[in-house]
Each structure stands twice: as structure tokens, then as C-alpha cells.
Amino acid sequence: MKTIQLQIIVLVLLASCSNSEKLSDAYGNFEVDDIIVSSEASGKLLLFNVEEGKSLKKMDLVGVIDTTQLVLQKKQLKAQSKAVSSKIANIESEIKVQEQQKKNLLVDKNRIEKLLKDGAATQKQLDDVNGALDLIDSKVSSIKTQYASVMSEMEVIKTQVSQVEESIIKCKILNPTKGTVLEKYSEQNEITAFGKPLYKLADTDEMILRVYVSGVQLAHLKIGQEVEVLVDDDARTNRSLSGHISWISESAEFTPKIIQTKEERVNMVYAVKVRVKNDGTLKIGMPGEVNFISGK
């Protein structure tokens, strides 16, 4: 009889302990929003000051790509620009000469017209002057056409110079945003190319806990909702952090194998992102749990 009573007490205590354990509402792993910084130019990496785990500030100079070919190309374009400028100067001078000749002929035309009224000049003299004026107008029109063509050539060269200067600027690798280097893909003195990945960067000051919830839980969640995030403190206890929901998937997916939900595993779940301020202890891939705070 005593043995039976003892067994009942043990079962009651075990059931009590089991019920007292509060299971979390959702489970997942920490991740970050990372970006891959790629090369915007081609050439040799003369400088590449990037190491995995290194913290970088926005606009830090982390690398320099060889600009020798671009500098030579810019000098060549500058020489072409000087040659075209001399053409423009010659054309402008020629136009001025023709305009001065036209002024002189107009003076002669006025004089001949007066003489013609007095009978001291012939119609042929006036016709010759008018013909000369027409010829000058034709020459000026032709020269101005050449001028427009040369000016277009000059604009093309200016555009090419601007493009080369922009390419030279892009040979300086500037870190686009504050963050920590997660992976490094290139080394100093290697040859890189336009679009080639150089390193992966992420801001680890704020981490993302991606968890999965059932359709029943989904109805009680909303963007911006405050949640309690739990991470392992030691083998038996958890540490509590504050977080908020930043994204909820619009479509269901099959439950990831590594995830265990509050109830039994279900076939389809919804992904939810929870943003958490990193106190320095959160790492990428670390497991975490979430309790959804009611009424918030």
C-alpha cells in the first residue's frame, strides 16, 4: 500500500514539474542584414585594408585599385581637347575675317547705290557687290557648320574626361556603411574586376531573430509588436531581452527541420523577424526563443 502511495506522489510531482515549465511561443536563430561590397573598377588591388571581424565606419577608405591606365587615358583626352580647342580658335578667327569683309562690302554697296542714282556707277558694279556679299554669307554658313561639328566633338571629349575621372574616383574603395566584416573575398595585390565581390559586411548592433509560428499564432501578431526574446544564459537558465516584430511573411512554408514550435510540429508555418538590440553577446546563428507579449 505504501509503495502504491509513493508511486502516486512521484507521478504527481513529475506532472507538477512538467506543467510548471513554460515553453516559449516560437523558436529560431539569429541572423543579420548583410551586404556584399563589390569592386567598381578593374585593376590591381594596391591597398586592401580589410580583415574578418574588423569594425568599419561609413566612408572608411579600405582599398585602392591601380589607376595608371585611367590616368594615361585622361592625359590622352586632355591632349585631344587642346587640339580641338585650337580648331575652334581658328574657325572663330575665320568667321571674324568674313564678317569684317562683309562690313567692308556693305560700305561699298551703299556707296555704289548712291553713285548709281547719280549715274556715276553701273548696275554691274552693284551686282558684283551683291554677289560678293552672297558668297561671304555662304562661306560664313559653311564655317558655322564646321564650328558646330567641332563643338560637338569637344563635348564628347569633355564627357569622356568626366567618365574617366569618375572611374578614377571609384578606384578608391570606400566602405558604404557602418558594420563588421563577416567574410573577405580578395587579398591585396590581386587583380580585381568590375562587379567582383570584395567582402561581406553587416551591422551587428541590431540582430534579427527569425522564428516560425503556426497559423493560429499568426492572427495575434502585428508589425511593431513588443516581444520577449530569450537566449541561453547557462545550461539551465535563459536571459531575457526586449525585441519587436519587424516583418511577418505573407505566405506559409514547410517547417524548417531545426525548428520546434510550441505545439507539435505542423506542416506549414509562417516566418517572423524579430529585431533585437545586440548587447554584444548575440552572434549569427545563435538559437533564440520568443514569447509574444499580450496586449502590446
XYZ file of C-alpha atoms in Angstrom:
296
model
C 0.000 0.000 0.000
C 2.781 2.389 0.935
C 4.560 1.554 -2.301
C 1.478 2.487 -4.335
C 1.079 5.773 -2.427
C 4.741 6.618 -3.012
C 4.376 5.985 -6.739
C 1.331 8.251 -6.919
C 3.184 11.062 -5.117
C 6.137 10.758 -7.510
C 3.830 10.900 -10.538
C 2.041 13.973 -9.168
C 5.331 15.737 -8.530
C 6.587 14.915 -12.032
C 3.379 16.181 -13.591
C 3.562 19.334 -11.478
C 7.153 19.994 -12.548
C 6.294 19.367 -16.180
C 3.338 21.764 -16.124
C 5.372 24.451 -14.376
C 7.851 24.638 -17.233
C 6.769 27.420 -19.557
C 7.520 26.665 -23.179
C 8.279 29.628 -25.455
C 5.883 30.658 -28.210
C 8.410 30.388 -31.061
C 11.977 29.316 -31.784
C 14.617 30.311 -34.305
C 18.147 31.541 -34.947
C 19.791 34.943 -35.075
C 20.854 36.478 -38.394
C 21.771 39.901 -39.806
C 21.039 42.013 -42.858
C 24.382 41.722 -44.636
C 25.623 43.402 -47.801
C 28.364 42.365 -50.220
C 30.704 45.178 -51.226
C 31.884 44.727 -54.818
C 34.563 46.382 -56.910
C 33.504 49.303 -59.120
C 36.682 49.207 -61.204
C 39.149 46.760 -62.720
C 42.834 46.511 -61.894
C 45.365 45.552 -59.254
C 44.460 45.996 -55.571
C 47.341 48.199 -54.438
C 45.766 48.564 -50.974
C 43.121 46.427 -49.278
C 42.843 47.023 -45.537
C 40.015 44.603 -44.701
C 40.079 41.779 -42.165
C 37.297 39.468 -40.984
C 35.876 40.643 -37.662
C 37.125 44.196 -38.163
C 34.680 47.029 -37.451
C 34.456 49.663 -40.166
C 32.920 53.122 -40.184
C 30.920 54.590 -43.034
C 33.150 56.054 -45.796
C 36.346 54.476 -44.403
C 38.978 54.090 -47.138
C 39.578 50.329 -47.206
C 41.224 49.853 -50.588
C 42.776 51.422 -53.684
C 42.806 49.990 -57.219
C 45.618 50.847 -59.653
C 44.698 53.935 -61.732
C 47.718 54.052 -64.079
C 45.779 53.228 -67.257
C 42.983 55.631 -66.368
C 45.434 58.488 -65.714
C 47.121 57.871 -69.082
C 43.727 57.795 -70.778
C 42.830 61.121 -69.153
C 46.101 62.700 -70.404
C 45.357 61.486 -73.932
C 41.872 63.004 -73.806
C 43.281 66.285 -72.491
C 45.681 66.390 -75.470
C 42.779 65.775 -77.851
C 40.859 68.540 -76.131
C 43.717 71.012 -76.738
C 43.862 70.052 -80.426
C 40.114 70.570 -80.826
C 40.327 73.885 -78.938
C 42.877 75.150 -81.475
C 40.455 74.196 -84.283
C 37.724 76.197 -82.590
C 40.004 79.228 -82.257
C 40.912 79.074 -85.983
C 37.262 78.778 -87.003
C 36.269 81.730 -84.817
C 39.057 83.816 -86.345
C 37.948 82.890 -89.858
C 34.360 83.872 -89.068
C 35.565 87.254 -87.798
C 37.549 87.790 -91.026
C 34.497 87.020 -93.173
C 32.291 89.289 -91.063
C 34.777 92.137 -91.460
C 34.864 91.615 -95.240
C 31.082 91.693 -95.251
C 31.107 95.037 -93.412
C 33.530 96.452 -95.977
C 31.356 95.233 -98.866
C 28.254 96.737 -97.293
C 30.038 100.083 -97.183
C 30.955 99.686 -100.880
C 27.360 98.691 -101.671
C 25.970 101.854 -100.060
C 28.495 103.969 -101.950
C 27.689 102.298 -105.305
C 23.928 102.664 -104.749
C 24.388 106.435 -104.235
C 26.603 106.679 -107.281
C 24.109 104.652 -109.293
C 21.381 107.191 -108.514
C 23.669 109.950 -109.774
C 24.590 107.924 -112.833
C 28.219 107.656 -111.765
C 28.138 103.825 -111.350
C 26.808 100.893 -113.308
C 24.331 98.178 -112.402
C 27.074 95.592 -112.947
C 29.141 97.094 -110.113
C 26.172 96.777 -107.754
C 25.508 93.214 -108.920
C 29.154 92.312 -108.311
C 28.984 93.644 -104.741
C 25.736 91.771 -104.055
C 27.293 88.594 -105.463
C 30.315 89.038 -103.186
C 28.015 89.509 -100.182
C 26.105 86.329 -101.031
C 29.380 84.446 -101.341
C 30.511 85.661 -97.911
C 27.183 84.604 -96.363
C 27.641 81.135 -97.866
C 31.184 80.913 -96.509
C 30.080 82.017 -93.027
C 27.254 79.464 -93.054
C 29.700 76.711 -94.048
C 32.208 77.760 -91.394
C 29.492 77.814 -88.704
C 28.535 74.258 -89.682
C 32.147 73.225 -89.141
C 32.120 75.129 -85.850
C 29.045 73.190 -84.616
C 30.698 69.904 -85.576
C 33.914 70.760 -83.755
C 31.968 71.928 -80.673
C 30.132 68.576 -80.632
C 33.498 66.833 -80.770
C 34.652 68.939 -77.826
C 31.547 67.993 -75.800
C 32.205 64.299 -76.486
C 35.765 64.659 -75.198
C 34.570 66.522 -72.096
C 32.097 63.708 -71.395
C 34.844 61.113 -71.822
C 37.101 63.039 -69.427
C 34.296 63.147 -66.849
C 33.770 59.395 -67.214
C 37.477 58.701 -66.699
C 37.575 60.996 -63.668
C 34.566 59.163 -62.210
C 36.320 55.830 -62.848
C 39.405 57.136 -61.030
C 37.251 58.112 -58.050
C 35.719 54.622 -57.988
C 39.211 53.129 -57.735
C 39.068 54.261 -54.114
C 37.110 51.594 -52.218
C 35.036 53.379 -49.575
C 33.111 51.373 -47.004
C 29.417 52.104 -47.723
C 28.024 51.737 -44.198
C 28.979 51.079 -40.589
C 29.421 47.398 -39.793
C 31.623 44.402 -39.093
C 33.410 42.425 -41.806
C 31.929 38.912 -41.921
C 33.827 37.475 -44.889
C 36.762 38.576 -47.043
C 36.898 37.510 -50.692
C 40.017 39.278 -52.045
C 43.581 39.998 -50.990
C 45.971 42.884 -51.563
C 47.919 42.719 -54.877
C 45.267 40.524 -56.503
C 43.663 41.569 -59.787
C 40.043 42.512 -59.367
C 37.319 43.261 -61.911
C 34.184 45.383 -62.077
C 31.437 43.766 -60.017
C 33.735 41.250 -58.292
C 32.774 40.742 -54.586
C 35.418 42.049 -52.180
C 33.942 41.479 -48.720
C 30.709 40.903 -46.812
C 29.607 43.467 -44.229
C 26.852 43.625 -41.609
C 25.824 45.925 -38.779
C 25.730 43.615 -35.750
C 24.499 46.317 -33.355
C 20.995 45.054 -34.117
C 20.323 41.371 -34.714
C 17.355 39.623 -36.329
C 15.802 36.547 -34.761
C 13.919 34.643 -37.457
C 11.272 32.449 -35.851
C 8.383 30.386 -37.202
C 4.785 30.459 -35.960
C 1.664 28.477 -36.731
C -1.420 29.858 -38.441
C -3.199 30.020 -35.053
C -0.451 32.230 -33.589
C -0.279 34.424 -36.692
C -3.668 36.024 -36.047
C -2.351 37.544 -32.791
C 0.801 39.133 -34.232
C 1.391 42.538 -35.824
C 4.297 44.653 -37.049
C 5.933 46.637 -34.255
C 4.602 44.369 -31.522
C 6.878 44.094 -28.491
C 8.131 40.613 -27.662
C 10.329 38.924 -25.088
C 13.453 37.277 -26.519
C 15.172 34.508 -24.579
C 18.740 33.305 -25.142
C 20.741 30.704 -23.267
C 22.449 32.131 -20.193
C 23.768 28.793 -18.980
C 22.772 25.141 -19.197
C 19.601 25.650 -17.119
C 18.557 29.314 -17.331
C 17.726 31.831 -20.047
C 18.475 35.534 -20.338
C 15.652 37.886 -21.343
C 15.981 40.657 -23.937
C 13.463 43.047 -25.461
C 12.613 42.962 -29.156
C 9.922 43.921 -31.643
C 8.400 42.298 -34.725
C 9.675 43.943 -37.921
C 8.370 41.561 -40.598
C 5.770 38.827 -40.998
C 5.733 36.533 -44.003
C 2.648 36.688 -46.206
C 2.886 33.047 -47.223
C 3.308 29.787 -45.357
C 6.203 27.391 -45.805
C 7.194 23.951 -44.599
C 8.610 23.922 -41.082
C 12.416 24.014 -41.069
C 13.889 20.847 -39.587
C 15.782 22.719 -36.871
C 12.675 24.464 -35.524
C 10.402 23.132 -32.779
C 7.145 25.049 -32.237
C 5.041 25.387 -29.101
C 2.703 22.557 -30.029
C 3.570 19.520 -32.079
C 5.297 20.198 -35.358
C 2.902 21.330 -38.049
C 3.334 21.034 -41.772
C 3.125 24.732 -42.613
C 4.355 27.748 -40.621
C 4.929 31.480 -41.161
C 8.322 33.174 -40.809
C 8.555 36.174 -38.485
C 11.517 38.529 -37.999
C 12.177 39.975 -34.557
C 14.715 42.794 -34.222
C 16.807 42.783 -31.052
C 19.377 45.301 -29.826
C 22.666 43.456 -29.525
C 24.356 43.815 -26.151
C 27.496 42.251 -27.562
C 26.639 38.661 -26.691
C 24.405 37.810 -29.658
C 26.075 36.002 -32.526
C 24.978 34.964 -36.014
C 23.407 31.503 -35.947
C 22.813 31.529 -32.176
C 19.458 29.948 -31.207
C 16.780 32.064 -29.562
C 13.231 31.854 -28.284
C 10.335 34.312 -28.311
C 7.392 34.957 -26.035
C 4.698 37.187 -27.522
C 3.579 39.817 -25.030
C -0.200 40.077 -24.884
C -1.857 43.454 -25.300
C 1.145 45.128 -26.915
